[in-house]
């Protein structure tokens, strides 16, 4: 086989990186869940505007934190979801339960109403749940939610 030369070598390396980037993506079920979660939210400040394009983990969607490596299934997974203090209203969609590797969920200091969907009981990895006092947790039968460290906080007032 003839030598590649500098141009052939550069083409081979860039092709490798294009394939690597194309293969790296967020689990499609988690992408769909995030899109459904956004549909349930009213976002007057347009904080989640970048949730309309790209890949959540590769394009750094606002409030979405992912594992910094692909998991054995070949996908990136959402690890933390921070939607605090974004002036969001609406409700939390049951699709939250599809974020199967979520560890931290925070949506404090918004204007959300209703209940925290019982489907969060499907997330075995969930360690911290920061919520607003306006939301109630629906505890499904047979699902232990007390393993989650739930914290509800009110915004701090300025000390003047």
CSV table of N, CA and C in Angstrom, one decimal, residues 1 8-9 19 23 31 34 58 63 65 73 79-80 84 92 94 98 100-101 106 114 116 118 120 129-130 146-147 158:
chain,number,residue,atom,x,y,z
A,1,UNK,N,0.8,-1.2,0.0
A,1,UNK,CA,0.0,0.0,0.0
A,1,UNK,C,0.9,1.2,0.0
A,8,UNK,N,-3.3,12.7,3.0
A,8,UNK,CA,-4.0,11.4,3.3
A,8,UNK,C,-4.1,11.2,4.8
A,9,UNK,N,-3.0,11.4,5.5
A,9,UNK,CA,-3.0,11.2,6.9
A,9,UNK,C,-4.0,12.2,7.6
A,19,UNK,N,-16.4,10.4,12.7
A,19,UNK,CA,-17.1,9.2,13.1
A,19,UNK,C,-17.3,9.2,14.6
A,23,UNK,N,-20.9,9.3,16.5
A,23,UNK,CA,-21.4,8.2,17.3
A,23,UNK,C,-21.7,8.6,18.8
A,31,UNK,N,-33.5,12.3,25.3
A,31,UNK,CA,-33.7,13.5,24.5
A,31,UNK,C,-35.2,13.7,24.4
A,34,UNK,N,-36.7,15.0,27.7
A,34,UNK,CA,-36.4,16.4,27.9
A,34,UNK,C,-37.3,17.3,27.1
A,58,UNK,N,-24.1,17.0,24.1
A,58,UNK,CA,-23.0,17.5,23.3
A,58,UNK,C,-23.1,19.0,23.1
A,63,UNK,N,-29.0,23.9,31.9
A,63,UNK,CA,-29.5,23.2,33.1
A,63,UNK,C,-29.3,21.7,33.0
A,65,UNK,N,-26.8,18.5,32.8
A,65,UNK,CA,-25.4,18.1,33.0
A,65,UNK,C,-25.4,16.6,32.7
A,73,UNK,N,-23.8,1.3,27.2
A,73,UNK,CA,-24.8,1.2,26.1
A,73,UNK,C,-24.5,2.0,24.9
A,79,UNK,N,-27.2,13.3,33.9
A,79,UNK,CA,-26.9,13.0,35.3
A,79,UNK,C,-27.5,14.0,36.3
A,80,UNK,N,-27.6,15.3,35.9
A,80,UNK,CA,-28.2,16.3,36.7
A,80,UNK,C,-29.0,17.2,35.9
A,84,UNK,N,-33.5,25.6,38.4
A,84,UNK,CA,-33.8,26.5,39.5
A,84,UNK,C,-33.7,27.9,39.1
A,92,UNK,N,-44.6,19.6,35.9
A,92,UNK,CA,-43.5,18.7,35.6
A,92,UNK,C,-44.1,17.5,34.9
A,94,UNK,N,-44.5,13.7,33.4
A,94,UNK,CA,-44.2,12.3,33.9
A,94,UNK,C,-43.0,11.7,33.2
A,98,UNK,N,-38.1,8.9,32.8
A,98,UNK,CA,-37.3,8.3,31.7
A,98,UNK,C,-35.9,8.8,31.8
A,100,UNK,N,-33.2,7.9,33.2
A,100,UNK,CA,-32.9,6.7,34.0
A,100,UNK,C,-31.6,6.8,34.8
A,101,UNK,N,-30.7,7.7,34.5
A,101,UNK,CA,-29.5,7.8,35.3
A,101,UNK,C,-29.3,9.1,36.0
A,106,UNK,N,-33.3,19.5,40.3
A,106,UNK,CA,-33.5,20.7,41.1
A,106,UNK,C,-34.4,21.7,40.2
A,114,UNK,N,-48.8,21.8,41.0
A,114,UNK,CA,-49.2,20.4,40.9
A,114,UNK,C,-48.4,19.5,41.7
A,116,UNK,N,-45.2,16.5,41.9
A,116,UNK,CA,-44.0,15.9,41.3
A,116,UNK,C,-44.4,14.5,40.8
A,118,UNK,N,-45.2,10.8,39.9
A,118,UNK,CA,-44.8,9.5,40.6
A,118,UNK,C,-43.8,8.8,39.8
A,120,UNK,N,-40.9,9.6,39.0
A,120,UNK,CA,-39.6,9.8,39.5
A,120,UNK,C,-39.2,8.6,40.3
A,129,UNK,N,-33.3,15.7,45.4
A,129,UNK,CA,-34.5,16.3,44.8
A,129,UNK,C,-34.7,17.6,45.5
A,130,UNK,N,-34.4,18.7,44.8
A,130,UNK,CA,-34.7,20.0,45.3
A,130,UNK,C,-36.0,20.5,44.7
A,146,UNK,N,-38.3,7.6,49.9
A,146,UNK,CA,-37.5,8.2,51.1
A,146,UNK,C,-36.0,8.0,50.9
A,147,UNK,N,-35.6,7.2,50.0
A,147,UNK,CA,-34.1,7.1,49.7
A,147,UNK,C,-33.6,8.4,49.1
A,158,UNK,N,-32.6,39.3,51.2
A,158,UNK,CA,-31.4,40.2,51.5
A,158,UNK,C,-31.4,40.6,52.9
